[in-house]
PDB file of C-alpha atoms in Angstrom:
ATOM      1  CA  UNK A 283     -49.603  -8.955   2.199  1.00 48.00           C
ATOM      2  CA  UNK A 284     -52.805  -6.655   4.211  1.00 48.00           C
ATOM      3  CA  UNK A 285     -52.417  -6.970   7.911  1.00 49.00           C
ATOM      4  CA  UNK A 286     -55.694  -8.961   9.773  1.00 50.00           C
ATOM      5  CA  UNK A 287     -57.697  -5.840  11.659  1.00 51.00           C
ATOM      6  CA  UNK A 288     -56.241  -5.339  14.727  1.00 51.00           C
ATOM      7  CA  UNK A 289     -52.935  -6.317  14.265  1.00 48.00           C
ATOM      8  CA  UNK A 290     -50.421  -3.828  15.449  1.00 50.00           C
ATOM      9  CA  UNK A 291     -48.850  -2.156  12.140  1.00 49.00           C
ATOM     10  CA  UNK A 292     -44.464  -1.904  11.863  1.00 47.00           C
ATOM     11  CA  UNK A 293     -42.814   1.515  13.355  1.00 45.00           C
ATOM     12  CA  UNK A 294     -42.167   4.031  11.213  1.00 45.00           C
ATOM     13  CA  UNK A 295     -38.599   3.967  11.355  1.00 41.00           C
ATOM     14  CA  UNK A 296     -38.582   0.084  10.390  1.00 36.00           C
ATOM     15  CA  UNK A 297     -40.862   0.650   7.077  1.00 39.00           C
ATOM     16  CA  UNK A 298     -38.573   3.312   6.523  1.00 41.00           C
ATOM     17  CA  UNK A 299     -35.565   0.756   6.830  1.00 40.00           C
ATOM     18  CA  UNK A 300     -37.395  -1.907   4.762  1.00 40.00           C
ATOM     19  CA  UNK A 301     -37.107   0.904   1.795  1.00 43.00           C
ATOM     20  CA  UNK A 302     -34.086   1.720   1.860  1.00 42.00           C
ATOM     21  CA  UNK A 303     -31.606  -0.022  -0.638  1.00 42.00           C
ATOM     22  CA  UNK A 304     -28.537  -1.188   1.191  1.00 39.00           C
ATOM     23  CA  UNK A 305     -25.033  -1.190  -1.366  1.00 40.00           C
ATOM     24  CA  UNK A 306     -23.946  -4.373  -2.052  1.00 40.00           C
ATOM     25  CA  UNK A 307     -20.971  -6.132   0.024  1.00 38.00           C
ATOM     26  CA  UNK A 308     -17.339  -5.538  -0.852  1.00 33.00           C
ATOM     27  CA  UNK A 309     -16.647  -8.784  -1.666  1.00 33.00           C
ATOM     28  CA  UNK A 310     -18.737 -10.287  -4.526  1.00 35.00           C
ATOM     29  CA  UNK A 311     -20.169 -13.503  -2.874  1.00 29.00           C
ATOM     30  CA  UNK A 312     -23.072 -13.192  -4.712  1.00 25.00           C
ATOM     31  CA  UNK A 313     -21.306 -14.154  -7.386  1.00 27.00           C
ATOM     32  CA  UNK A 314     -19.653 -17.613  -5.436  1.00 28.00           C
ATOM     33  CA  UNK A 315     -22.741 -18.232  -3.231  1.00 27.00           C
ATOM     34  CA  UNK A 316     -26.609 -19.209  -4.157  1.00 30.00           C
ATOM     35  CA  UNK A 317     -28.609 -17.092  -2.699  1.00 26.00           C
ATOM     36  CA  UNK A 318     -30.821 -18.737   0.420  1.00 32.00           C
ATOM     37  CA  UNK A 319     -34.378 -18.377   0.604  1.00 34.00           C
ATOM     38  CA  UNK A 320     -36.337 -15.373   2.676  1.00 34.00           C
ATOM     39  CA  UNK A 321     -39.029 -17.010   4.144  1.00 40.00           C
ATOM     40  CA  UNK A 322     -42.022 -14.772   5.232  1.00 39.00           C
ATOM     41  CA  UNK A 323     -42.103 -12.384   8.387  1.00 43.00           C
ATOM     42  CA  UNK A 324     -45.237 -12.283  10.696  1.00 45.00           C
ATOM     43  CA  UNK A 325     -46.184  -9.430  12.044  1.00 48.00           C
ATOM     44  CA  UNK A 326     -45.616 -10.335  15.171  1.00 48.00           C
ATOM     45  CA  UNK A 327     -41.823 -11.134  14.620  1.00 50.00           C
ATOM     46  CA  UNK A 328     -41.277  -7.985  12.136  1.00 44.00           C
ATOM     47  CA  UNK A 329     -42.173  -5.889  15.644  1.00 44.00           C
ATOM     48  CA  UNK A 330     -39.510  -8.171  17.457  1.00 49.00           C
ATOM     49  CA  UNK A 331     -37.166  -7.431  14.395  1.00 47.00           C
ATOM     50  CA  UNK A 332     -37.658  -3.674  15.340  1.00 47.00           C
ATOM     51  CA  UNK A 333     -36.497  -3.688  18.491  1.00 46.00           C
ATOM     52  CA  UNK A 334     -33.495  -5.601  18.118  1.00 47.00           C
ATOM     53  CA  UNK A 335     -32.493  -3.609  15.225  1.00 45.00           C
ATOM     54  CA  UNK A 336     -32.753   0.038  17.099  1.00 42.00           C
ATOM     55  CA  UNK A 337     -31.092  -1.759  20.355  1.00 40.00           C
ATOM     56  CA  UNK A 338     -28.593  -3.090  17.850  1.00 47.00           C
ATOM     57  CA  UNK A 339     -27.431   0.616  16.189  1.00 43.00           C
ATOM     58  CA  UNK A 340     -27.438   2.043  19.451  1.00 45.00           C
ATOM     59  CA  UNK A 341     -24.875  -0.606  21.196  1.00 39.00           C
ATOM     60  CA  UNK A 342     -22.696  -0.826  17.871  1.00 39.00           C
ATOM     61  CA  UNK A 343     -23.296   3.152  18.111  1.00 43.00           C
ATOM     62  CA  UNK A 344     -22.137   3.545  21.540  1.00 42.00           C
ATOM     63  CA  UNK A 345     -19.086   1.254  20.670  1.00 39.00           C
ATOM     64  CA  UNK A 346     -17.514   2.805  17.662  1.00 36.00           C
ATOM     65  CA  UNK A 347     -18.160   6.662  20.046  1.00 35.00           C
ATOM     66  CA  UNK A 348     -16.138   4.042  22.755  1.00 34.00           C
ATOM     67  CA  UNK A 349     -13.223   3.898  20.460  1.00 33.00           C
ATOM     68  CA  UNK A 350     -12.486   6.916  19.489  1.00 30.00           C
ATOM     69  CA  UNK A 351     -12.800   8.045  22.626  1.00 29.00           C
ATOM     70  CA  UNK A 352     -10.253   5.837  24.321  1.00 32.00           C
ATOM     71  CA  UNK A 353      -8.223   5.457  21.205  1.00 37.00           C
ATOM     72  CA  UNK A 354      -9.027   1.376  21.189  1.00 37.00           C
ATOM     73  CA  UNK A 355      -7.884  -0.112  17.854  1.00 42.00           C
ATOM     74  CA  UNK A 356     -10.512  -1.276  15.886  1.00 42.00           C
ATOM     75  CA  UNK A 357      -9.573  -2.338  12.559  1.00 40.00           C
ATOM     76  CA  UNK A 358     -13.015  -1.674  10.903  1.00 43.00           C
ATOM     77  CA  UNK A 359     -13.746   1.563  11.993  1.00 43.00           C
ATOM     78  CA  UNK A 360     -10.010   2.272  10.921  1.00 54.00           C
ATOM     79  CA  UNK A 361      -9.136   0.702   8.318  1.00 58.00           C
ATOM     80  CA  UNK A 362     -10.173   2.671   4.553  1.00 61.00           C
ATOM     81  CA  UNK A 363     -12.077   1.311   2.332  1.00 64.00           C
ATOM     82  CA  UNK A 364     -10.881  -0.357  -0.527  1.00 76.00           C
ATOM     83  CA  UNK A 365      -7.714  -1.584   1.258  1.00 87.00           C
ATOM     84  CA  UNK A 366      -8.880  -5.432   0.347  1.00 86.00           C
ATOM     85  CA  UNK A 367      -8.527  -4.181  -3.298  1.00 89.00           C
ATOM     86  CA  UNK A 368      -5.390  -2.204  -3.119  1.00 92.00           C
ATOM     87  CA  UNK A 369      -4.025  -5.610  -1.988  1.00 93.00           C
ATOM     88  CA  UNK A 370      -4.687  -6.806  -5.217  1.00 93.00           C
ATOM     89  CA  UNK A 371      -3.282  -4.426  -7.479  1.00 95.00           C
ATOM     90  CA  UNK A 372      -0.013  -6.583  -7.805  1.00 94.00           C
ATOM     91  CA  UNK A 373      -2.689  -9.230 -10.146  1.00 91.00           C
ATOM     92  CA  UNK A 374      -5.397  -6.672 -11.327  1.00 93.00           C
ATOM     93  CA  UNK A 375      -3.442  -3.416 -12.352  1.00 95.00           C
ATOM     94  CA  UNK A 376      -1.175  -3.292 -15.557  1.00 95.00           C
ATOM     95  CA  UNK A 377       2.270  -3.284 -15.484  1.00 96.00           C
ATOM     96  CA  UNK A 378       2.599   0.356 -16.967  1.00 96.00           C
ATOM     97  CA  UNK A 379       0.303   1.770 -14.731  1.00 96.00           C
ATOM     98  CA  UNK A 380       2.090   0.600 -11.518  1.00 97.00           C
ATOM     99  CA  UNK A 381       5.831   0.814 -13.384  1.00 98.00           C
ATOM    100  CA  UNK A 382       5.348   3.952 -16.094  1.00 97.00           C
ATOM    101  CA  UNK A 383       8.052   3.323 -18.915  1.00 97.00           C
ATOM    102  CA  UNK A 384       8.918   7.258 -18.131  1.00 97.00           C
ATOM    103  CA  UNK A 385       8.692   9.080 -14.838  1.00 97.00           C
ATOM    104  CA  UNK A 386       9.171  12.702 -14.845  1.00 94.00           C
ATOM    105  CA  UNK A 387      10.446  14.484 -11.298  1.00 88.00           C
ATOM    106  CA  UNK A 388      10.208  17.951 -11.963  1.00 89.00           C
ATOM    107  CA  UNK A 389      12.237  19.821  -9.815  1.00 85.00           C
ATOM    108  CA  UNK A 390      13.625  16.522  -8.180  1.00 83.00           C
ATOM    109  CA  UNK A 391      17.215  16.722  -8.589  1.00 81.00           C
ATOM    110  CA  UNK A 392      19.682  18.437  -6.363  1.00 84.00           C
ATOM    111  CA  UNK A 393      19.159  22.239  -6.731  1.00 83.00           C
ATOM    112  CA  UNK A 394      15.691  21.854  -7.725  1.00 85.00           C
ATOM    113  CA  UNK A 395      17.251  20.608 -11.268  1.00 87.00           C
ATOM    114  CA  UNK A 396      14.554  18.613 -13.375  1.00 91.00           C
ATOM    115  CA  UNK A 397      15.017  14.832 -13.837  1.00 92.00           C
ATOM    116  CA  UNK A 398      13.507  11.920 -16.468  1.00 96.00           C
ATOM    117  CA  UNK A 399      13.602   7.986 -15.642  1.00 97.00           C
ATOM    118  CA  UNK A 400      13.324   5.479 -17.821  1.00 98.00           C
ATOM    119  CA  UNK A 401      12.455   1.900 -16.897  1.00 98.00           C
ATOM    120  CA  UNK A 402      14.453  -0.630 -18.320  1.00 98.00           C
ATOM    121  CA  UNK A 403      13.597  -4.013 -16.761  1.00 97.00           C
ATOM    122  CA  UNK A 404      10.125  -5.204 -15.085  1.00 97.00           C
ATOM    123  CA  UNK A 405      11.059  -8.202 -12.237  1.00 97.00           C
ATOM    124  CA  UNK A 406       8.468 -11.191 -12.073  1.00 95.00           C
ATOM    125  CA  UNK A 407       6.503 -10.643  -9.113  1.00 95.00           C
ATOM    126  CA  UNK A 408       7.796 -13.229  -6.412  1.00 96.00           C
ATOM    127  CA  UNK A 409       7.886 -13.579  -2.812  1.00 96.00           C
ATOM    128  CA  UNK A 410       9.744 -11.890  -0.489  1.00 96.00           C
ATOM    129  CA  UNK A 411      12.174 -14.618   1.014  1.00 93.00           C
ATOM    130  CA  UNK A 412      14.930 -14.337  -0.923  1.00 91.00           C
ATOM    131  CA  UNK A 413      14.459 -10.898  -2.983  1.00 94.00           C
ATOM    132  CA  UNK A 414      14.656  -8.955   0.080  1.00 95.00           C
ATOM    133  CA  UNK A 415      17.302  -8.741   2.274  1.00 92.00           C
ATOM    134  CA  UNK A 416      17.103 -10.866   5.306  1.00 95.00           C
ATOM    135  CA  UNK A 417      16.920  -8.085   8.007  1.00 96.00           C
ATOM    136  CA  UNK A 418      14.055  -5.898   5.918  1.00 97.00           C
ATOM    137  CA  UNK A 419      12.817  -9.499   5.794  1.00 97.00           C
ATOM    138  CA  UNK A 420      12.193 -10.165   9.110  1.00 97.00           C
ATOM    139  CA  UNK A 421      11.352  -6.129   9.657  1.00 97.00           C
ATOM    140  CA  UNK A 422       8.584  -7.069   7.539  1.00 97.00           C
ATOM    141  CA  UNK A 423       7.425 -10.383   9.085  1.00 97.00           C
ATOM    142  CA  UNK A 424       4.423  -8.547  11.380  1.00 96.00           C
ATOM    143  CA  UNK A 425       2.470  -7.204   8.623  1.00 97.00           C
ATOM    144  CA  UNK A 426       3.666 -10.602   6.126  1.00 97.00           C
ATOM    145  CA  UNK A 427       4.265 -10.522   2.045  1.00 97.00           C
ATOM    146  CA  UNK A 428       1.133 -11.062  -0.420  1.00 96.00           C
ATOM    147  CA  UNK A 429       3.498 -10.542  -3.329  1.00 97.00           C
ATOM    148  CA  UNK A 430       7.000  -8.415  -4.400  1.00 98.00           C
ATOM    149  CA  UNK A 431       7.092  -6.394  -7.472  1.00 98.00           C
ATOM    150  CA  UNK A 432       9.890  -5.162  -8.707  1.00 98.00           C
ATOM    151  CA  UNK A 433      11.147  -2.944 -11.477  1.00 98.00           C
ATOM    152  CA  UNK A 434      14.677  -0.764 -12.490  1.00 98.00           C
ATOM    153  CA  UNK A 435      14.813   2.941 -13.866  1.00 98.00           C
ATOM    154  CA  UNK A 436      17.806   4.658 -15.295  1.00 97.00           C
ATOM    155  CA  UNK A 437      17.996   8.248 -15.391  1.00 96.00           C
ATOM    156  CA  UNK A 438      18.463  10.445 -18.723  1.00 94.00           C
ATOM    157  CA  UNK A 439      22.573  10.396 -19.082  1.00 94.00           C
ATOM    158  CA  UNK A 440      22.158   6.598 -18.371  1.00 95.00           C
ATOM    159  CA  UNK A 441      24.621   6.766 -15.535  1.00 96.00           C
ATOM    160  CA  UNK A 442      22.528   5.899 -12.632  1.00 97.00           C
ATOM    161  CA  UNK A 443      20.006   3.027 -11.628  1.00 98.00           C
ATOM    162  CA  UNK A 444      17.378   2.537  -9.550  1.00 98.00           C
ATOM    163  CA  UNK A 445      15.420  -0.180  -8.564  1.00 98.00           C
ATOM    164  CA  UNK A 446      12.553   0.374  -6.815  1.00 98.00           C
ATOM    165  CA  UNK A 447       9.769  -2.091  -5.324  1.00 98.00           C
ATOM    166  CA  UNK A 448       6.540  -2.434  -3.471  1.00 98.00           C
ATOM    167  CA  UNK A 449       6.035  -4.980  -0.820  1.00 98.00           C
ATOM    168  CA  UNK A 450       2.156  -5.821  -0.816  1.00 98.00           C
ATOM    169  CA  UNK A 451       1.615  -6.945   2.675  1.00 97.00           C
ATOM    170  CA  UNK A 452      -1.308  -8.800   4.708  1.00 96.00           C
ATOM    171  CA  UNK A 453      -2.027  -6.538   6.939  1.00 96.00           C
ATOM    172  CA  UNK A 454      -4.890  -4.114   7.955  1.00 94.00           C
ATOM    173  CA  UNK A 455      -4.418  -0.111   8.431  1.00 95.00           C
ATOM    174  CA  UNK A 456      -3.505  -0.163  12.271  1.00 96.00           C
ATOM    175  CA  UNK A 457      -0.942  -3.012  11.577  1.00 96.00           C
ATOM    176  CA  UNK A 458       0.960  -0.885   8.712  1.00 97.00           C
ATOM    177  CA  UNK A 459       0.664   2.292  11.269  1.00 97.00           C
ATOM    178  CA  UNK A 460       2.374  -0.007  13.992  1.00 97.00           C
ATOM    179  CA  UNK A 461       4.834  -0.578  11.842  1.00 98.00           C
ATOM    180  CA  UNK A 462       5.294   2.896  10.100  1.00 98.00           C
ATOM    181  CA  UNK A 463       5.835   3.661  13.409  1.00 98.00           C
ATOM    182  CA  UNK A 464       8.968   1.303  14.293  1.00 97.00           C
ATOM    183  CA  UNK A 465      10.651   2.104  11.424  1.00 98.00           C
ATOM    184  CA  UNK A 466      10.221   5.675  12.446  1.00 97.00           C
ATOM    185  CA  UNK A 467      10.967   5.492  16.522  1.00 97.00           C
ATOM    186  CA  UNK A 468      13.987   2.431  15.896  1.00 97.00           C
ATOM    187  CA  UNK A 469      15.472   4.398  12.503  1.00 97.00           C
ATOM    188  CA  UNK A 470      14.952   1.204  10.454  1.00 97.00           C
ATOM    189  CA  UNK A 471      14.822   3.126   7.420  1.00 96.00           C
ATOM    190  CA  UNK A 472      18.020   4.675   7.579  1.00 96.00           C
ATOM    191  CA  UNK A 473      20.135   1.299   8.739  1.00 96.00           C
ATOM    192  CA  UNK A 474      22.576  -0.127   5.969  1.00 96.00           C
ATOM    193  CA  UNK A 475      21.977  -3.426   6.920  1.00 96.00           C
ATOM    194  CA  UNK A 476      18.400  -3.459   5.858  1.00 96.00           C
ATOM    195  CA  UNK A 477      18.589  -1.631   2.493  1.00 97.00           C
ATOM    196  CA  UNK A 478      17.194  -2.777  -0.065  1.00 97.00           C
ATOM    197  CA  UNK A 479      18.605  -5.487  -2.791  1.00 97.00           C
ATOM    198  CA  UNK A 480      18.739  -4.498  -6.579  1.00 97.00           C
ATOM    199  CA  UNK A 481      17.302  -5.936  -9.002  1.00 97.00           C
ATOM    200  CA  UNK A 482      20.190  -6.602 -11.682  1.00 96.00           C
ATOM    201  CA  UNK A 483      18.705  -7.158 -15.238  1.00 92.00           C
ATOM    202  CA  UNK A 484      20.852  -8.679 -17.925  1.00 92.00           C
ATOM    203  CA  UNK A 485      21.461  -6.985 -21.074  1.00 94.00           C
ATOM    204  CA  UNK A 486      20.629  -3.639 -20.220  1.00 96.00           C
ATOM    205  CA  UNK A 487      22.750  -0.328 -18.284  1.00 96.00           C
ATOM    206  CA  UNK A 488      21.751  -2.049 -14.594  1.00 97.00           C
ATOM    207  CA  UNK A 489      23.396  -5.379 -15.732  1.00 97.00           C
ATOM    208  CA  UNK A 490      26.514  -4.818 -13.359  1.00 96.00           C
ATOM    209  CA  UNK A 491      23.898  -3.165 -10.368  1.00 97.00           C
ATOM    210  CA  UNK A 492      24.363  -5.310  -7.289  1.00 96.00           C
ATOM    211  CA  UNK A 493      24.739  -5.378  -3.550  1.00 95.00           C
ATOM    212  CA  UNK A 494      28.229  -3.710  -3.421  1.00 96.00           C
ATOM    213  CA  UNK A 495      27.090  -1.240  -6.177  1.00 97.00           C
ATOM    214  CA  UNK A 496      24.568   0.640  -3.536  1.00 98.00           C
ATOM    215  CA  UNK A 497      25.013   3.544  -2.881  1.00 98.00           C
ATOM    216  CA  UNK A 498      21.727   5.157  -1.488  1.00 98.00           C
ATOM    217  CA  UNK A 499      18.307   4.133  -0.255  1.00 98.00           C
ATOM    218  CA  UNK A 500      14.775   4.446   0.752  1.00 98.00           C
ATOM    219  CA  UNK A 501      11.955   3.180   2.346  1.00 98.00           C
ATOM    220  CA  UNK A 502       8.427   3.928   3.038  1.00 98.00           C
ATOM    221  CA  UNK A 503       6.032   2.087   4.955  1.00 98.00           C
ATOM    222  CA  UNK A 504       2.778   3.321   3.788  1.00 97.00           C
ATOM    223  CA  UNK A 505      -0.337   4.081   5.993  1.00 95.00           C
ATOM    224  CA  UNK A 506      -3.489   4.622   3.064  1.00 94.00           C
ATOM    225  CA  UNK A 507      -2.650   1.709   1.630  1.00 96.00           C
ATOM    226  CA  UNK A 508      -0.642  -1.886   2.470  1.00 97.00           C
ATOM    227  CA  UNK A 509       2.263  -1.428   0.892  1.00 98.00           C
ATOM    228  CA  UNK A 510       5.567  -1.263   1.883  1.00 98.00           C
ATOM    229  CA  UNK A 511       7.350   1.072  -0.712  1.00 98.00           C
ATOM    230  CA  UNK A 512      11.028   1.214  -1.615  1.00 98.00           C
ATOM    231  CA  UNK A 513      14.300   2.693  -3.733  1.00 98.00           C
ATOM    232  CA  UNK A 514      18.011   1.960  -3.375  1.00 98.00           C
ATOM    233  CA  UNK A 515      19.930   3.600  -6.375  1.00 98.00           C
ATOM    234  CA  UNK A 516      23.741   3.918  -7.784  1.00 98.00           C
ATOM    235  CA  UNK A 517      26.328   3.570 -10.596  1.00 97.00           C
ATOM    236  CA  UNK A 518      25.151   2.606 -13.595  1.00 96.00           C
ATOM    237  CA  UNK A 519      29.211   1.652 -14.347  1.00 95.00           C
ATOM    238  CA  UNK A 520      28.764  -1.071 -11.979  1.00 94.00           C
ATOM    239  CA  UNK A 521      31.705   1.020  -9.685  1.00 95.00           C
ATOM    240  CA  UNK A 522      31.601  -0.244  -6.274  1.00 96.00           C
ATOM    241  CA  UNK A 523      30.165   2.391  -2.944  1.00 96.00           C
ATOM    242  CA  UNK A 524      32.244   1.727   0.587  1.00 94.00           C
ATOM    243  CA  UNK A 525      29.764   3.990   2.471  1.00 94.00           C
ATOM    244  CA  UNK A 526      26.395   3.927   1.083  1.00 97.00           C
ATOM    245  CA  UNK A 527      23.817   6.552   2.643  1.00 97.00           C
ATOM    246  CA  UNK A 528      20.432   6.627   3.214  1.00 97.00           C
ATOM    247  CA  UNK A 529      18.244   9.410   1.046  1.00 97.00           C
ATOM    248  CA  UNK A 530      17.232  10.958   3.761  1.00 95.00           C
ATOM    249  CA  UNK A 531      20.760  12.173   4.699  1.00 96.00           C
ATOM    250  CA  UNK A 532      22.079  11.903   0.988  1.00 96.00           C
ATOM    251  CA  UNK A 533      19.635  15.380  -0.178  1.00 95.00           C
ATOM    252  CA  UNK A 534      20.115  16.976   3.379  1.00 94.00           C
ATOM    253  CA  UNK A 535      21.944  20.348   2.589  1.00 90.00           C
ATOM    254  CA  UNK A 536      25.605  20.270   2.723  1.00 89.00           C
ATOM    255  CA  UNK A 537      26.032  17.001   2.445  1.00 92.00           C
ATOM    256  CA  UNK A 538      29.626  16.286   0.523  1.00 91.00           C
ATOM    257  CA  UNK A 539      29.321  12.243   0.623  1.00 93.00           C
ATOM    258  CA  UNK A 540      29.846  10.522  -2.460  1.00 92.00           C
ATOM    259  CA  UNK A 541      25.624   9.509  -2.770  1.00 94.00           C
ATOM    260  CA  UNK A 542      25.276  13.194  -2.143  1.00 94.00           C
ATOM    261  CA  UNK A 543      27.554  15.194  -4.454  1.00 93.00           C
ATOM    262  CA  UNK A 544      26.463  12.628  -7.183  1.00 94.00           C
ATOM    263  CA  UNK A 545      22.682  12.928  -6.749  1.00 95.00           C
ATOM    264  CA  UNK A 546      22.316   9.146  -5.895  1.00 97.00           C
ATOM    265  CA  UNK A 547      19.858   9.893  -2.946  1.00 97.00           C
ATOM    266  CA  UNK A 548      17.851  12.069  -4.903  1.00 96.00           C
ATOM    267  CA  UNK A 549      17.704   9.490  -7.777  1.00 97.00           C
ATOM    268  CA  UNK A 550      15.999   6.896  -4.730  1.00 97.00           C
ATOM    269  CA  UNK A 551      13.648   9.369  -3.308  1.00 97.00           C
ATOM    270  CA  UNK A 552      12.366  10.988  -6.947  1.00 97.00           C
ATOM    271  CA  UNK A 553      11.762   7.618  -8.186  1.00 98.00           C
ATOM    272  CA  UNK A 554      10.586   5.873  -4.890  1.00 98.00           C
ATOM    273  CA  UNK A 555       8.047   9.033  -4.316  1.00 97.00           C
ATOM    274  CA  UNK A 556       6.626   8.769  -8.009  1.00 97.00           C
ATOM    275  CA  UNK A 557       6.053   4.748  -8.385  1.00 97.00           C
ATOM    276  CA  UNK A 558       4.365   5.710  -4.397  1.00 97.00           C
ATOM    277  CA  UNK A 559       2.359   8.521  -6.119  1.00 95.00           C
ATOM    278  CA  UNK A 560       1.111   6.604  -8.825  1.00 96.00           C
ATOM    279  CA  UNK A 561      -0.126   3.533  -6.859  1.00 96.00           C
ATOM    280  CA  UNK A 562      -2.263   6.417  -4.985  1.00 94.00           C
ATOM    281  CA  UNK A 563      -4.139   7.339  -7.389  1.00 93.00           C
ATOM    282  CA  UNK A 564      -4.221   3.856  -8.750  1.00 94.00           C
ATOM    283  CA  UNK A 565      -5.829   2.439  -5.854  1.00 92.00           C
ATOM    284  CA  UNK A 566      -8.291   5.074  -5.180  1.00 88.00           C
ATOM    285  CA  UNK A 567      -9.603   4.526  -8.577  1.00 80.00           C
ATOM    286  CA  UNK A 568     -10.088   6.738 -11.732  1.00 63.00           C
ATOM    287  CA  UNK A 569     -11.271  10.067 -10.514  1.00 47.00           C
ATOM    288  CA  UNK A 570      -8.191  10.501  -7.472  1.00 43.00           C
ATOM    289  CA  UNK A 571      -6.092  13.591  -7.861  1.00 41.00           C
ATOM    290  CA  UNK A 572      -2.517  13.202  -6.933  1.00 42.00           C
ATOM    291  CA  UNK A 573      -2.151  13.302  -3.351  1.00 42.00           C
ATOM    292  CA  UNK A 574       0.433  15.422  -1.600  1.00 36.00           C
ATOM    293  CA  UNK A 575       3.747  14.567  -0.323  1.00 39.00           C
TER     294      UNK A 575
END
């Protein structure tokens, strides 16, 4: 539309804003919402809109800067992009992607020995209430539970079994950070009464892998994706372990407990680490590279 003679011209900054192509929103609202008609703007209203835009950008920039300086929590500013997409991986990613059929652990065993683990069973996706120990479930309540995925692996000699799980939460990044801080401060990941449960699949080498067979475990609260990863290991022959030990202690130099000497601490930590890396790589997209631990 050609402006009438003598009409004020839109500021150059506003004209640049009109020419810029904004990316589509993260959620596909366009596919489910009918587009609304856009009214023709009048020149006078254009000038007013430009002023509001400049003022709004200044206020937003000031608010963000203030949150950086004061350390105030801001979910939109601190939550990584793709967080919501990562939360949906439990149903959008293939089972073989999240739980590869074979995991390779170069140097993951005692003394830097190599390890290879083979998947023997995958549990149906479920909620957390029945699949987690009640106290562990209570500890994770602040972040909620969208879905729980579990799989069980065995080592190359079929002498040990390891159940690994991923709890997809409802939380944003600040909430996951708070939970991780609490786990670290209170030592929740090392408490035996919060030990994860096993997945004893019938007809497999892990058929006798129950609560009394748990030997070592690890729990990791991630903050770059809304997921809690855990793993618990034991002997494949069904023997009971009276004194299970967290993987951090069982892999320490000089440890002499049964879980330590049998390498079950390394088994739990090794499988959890590999599944965690796979999850991060999948969440980051096909062009992502593996992140260091």
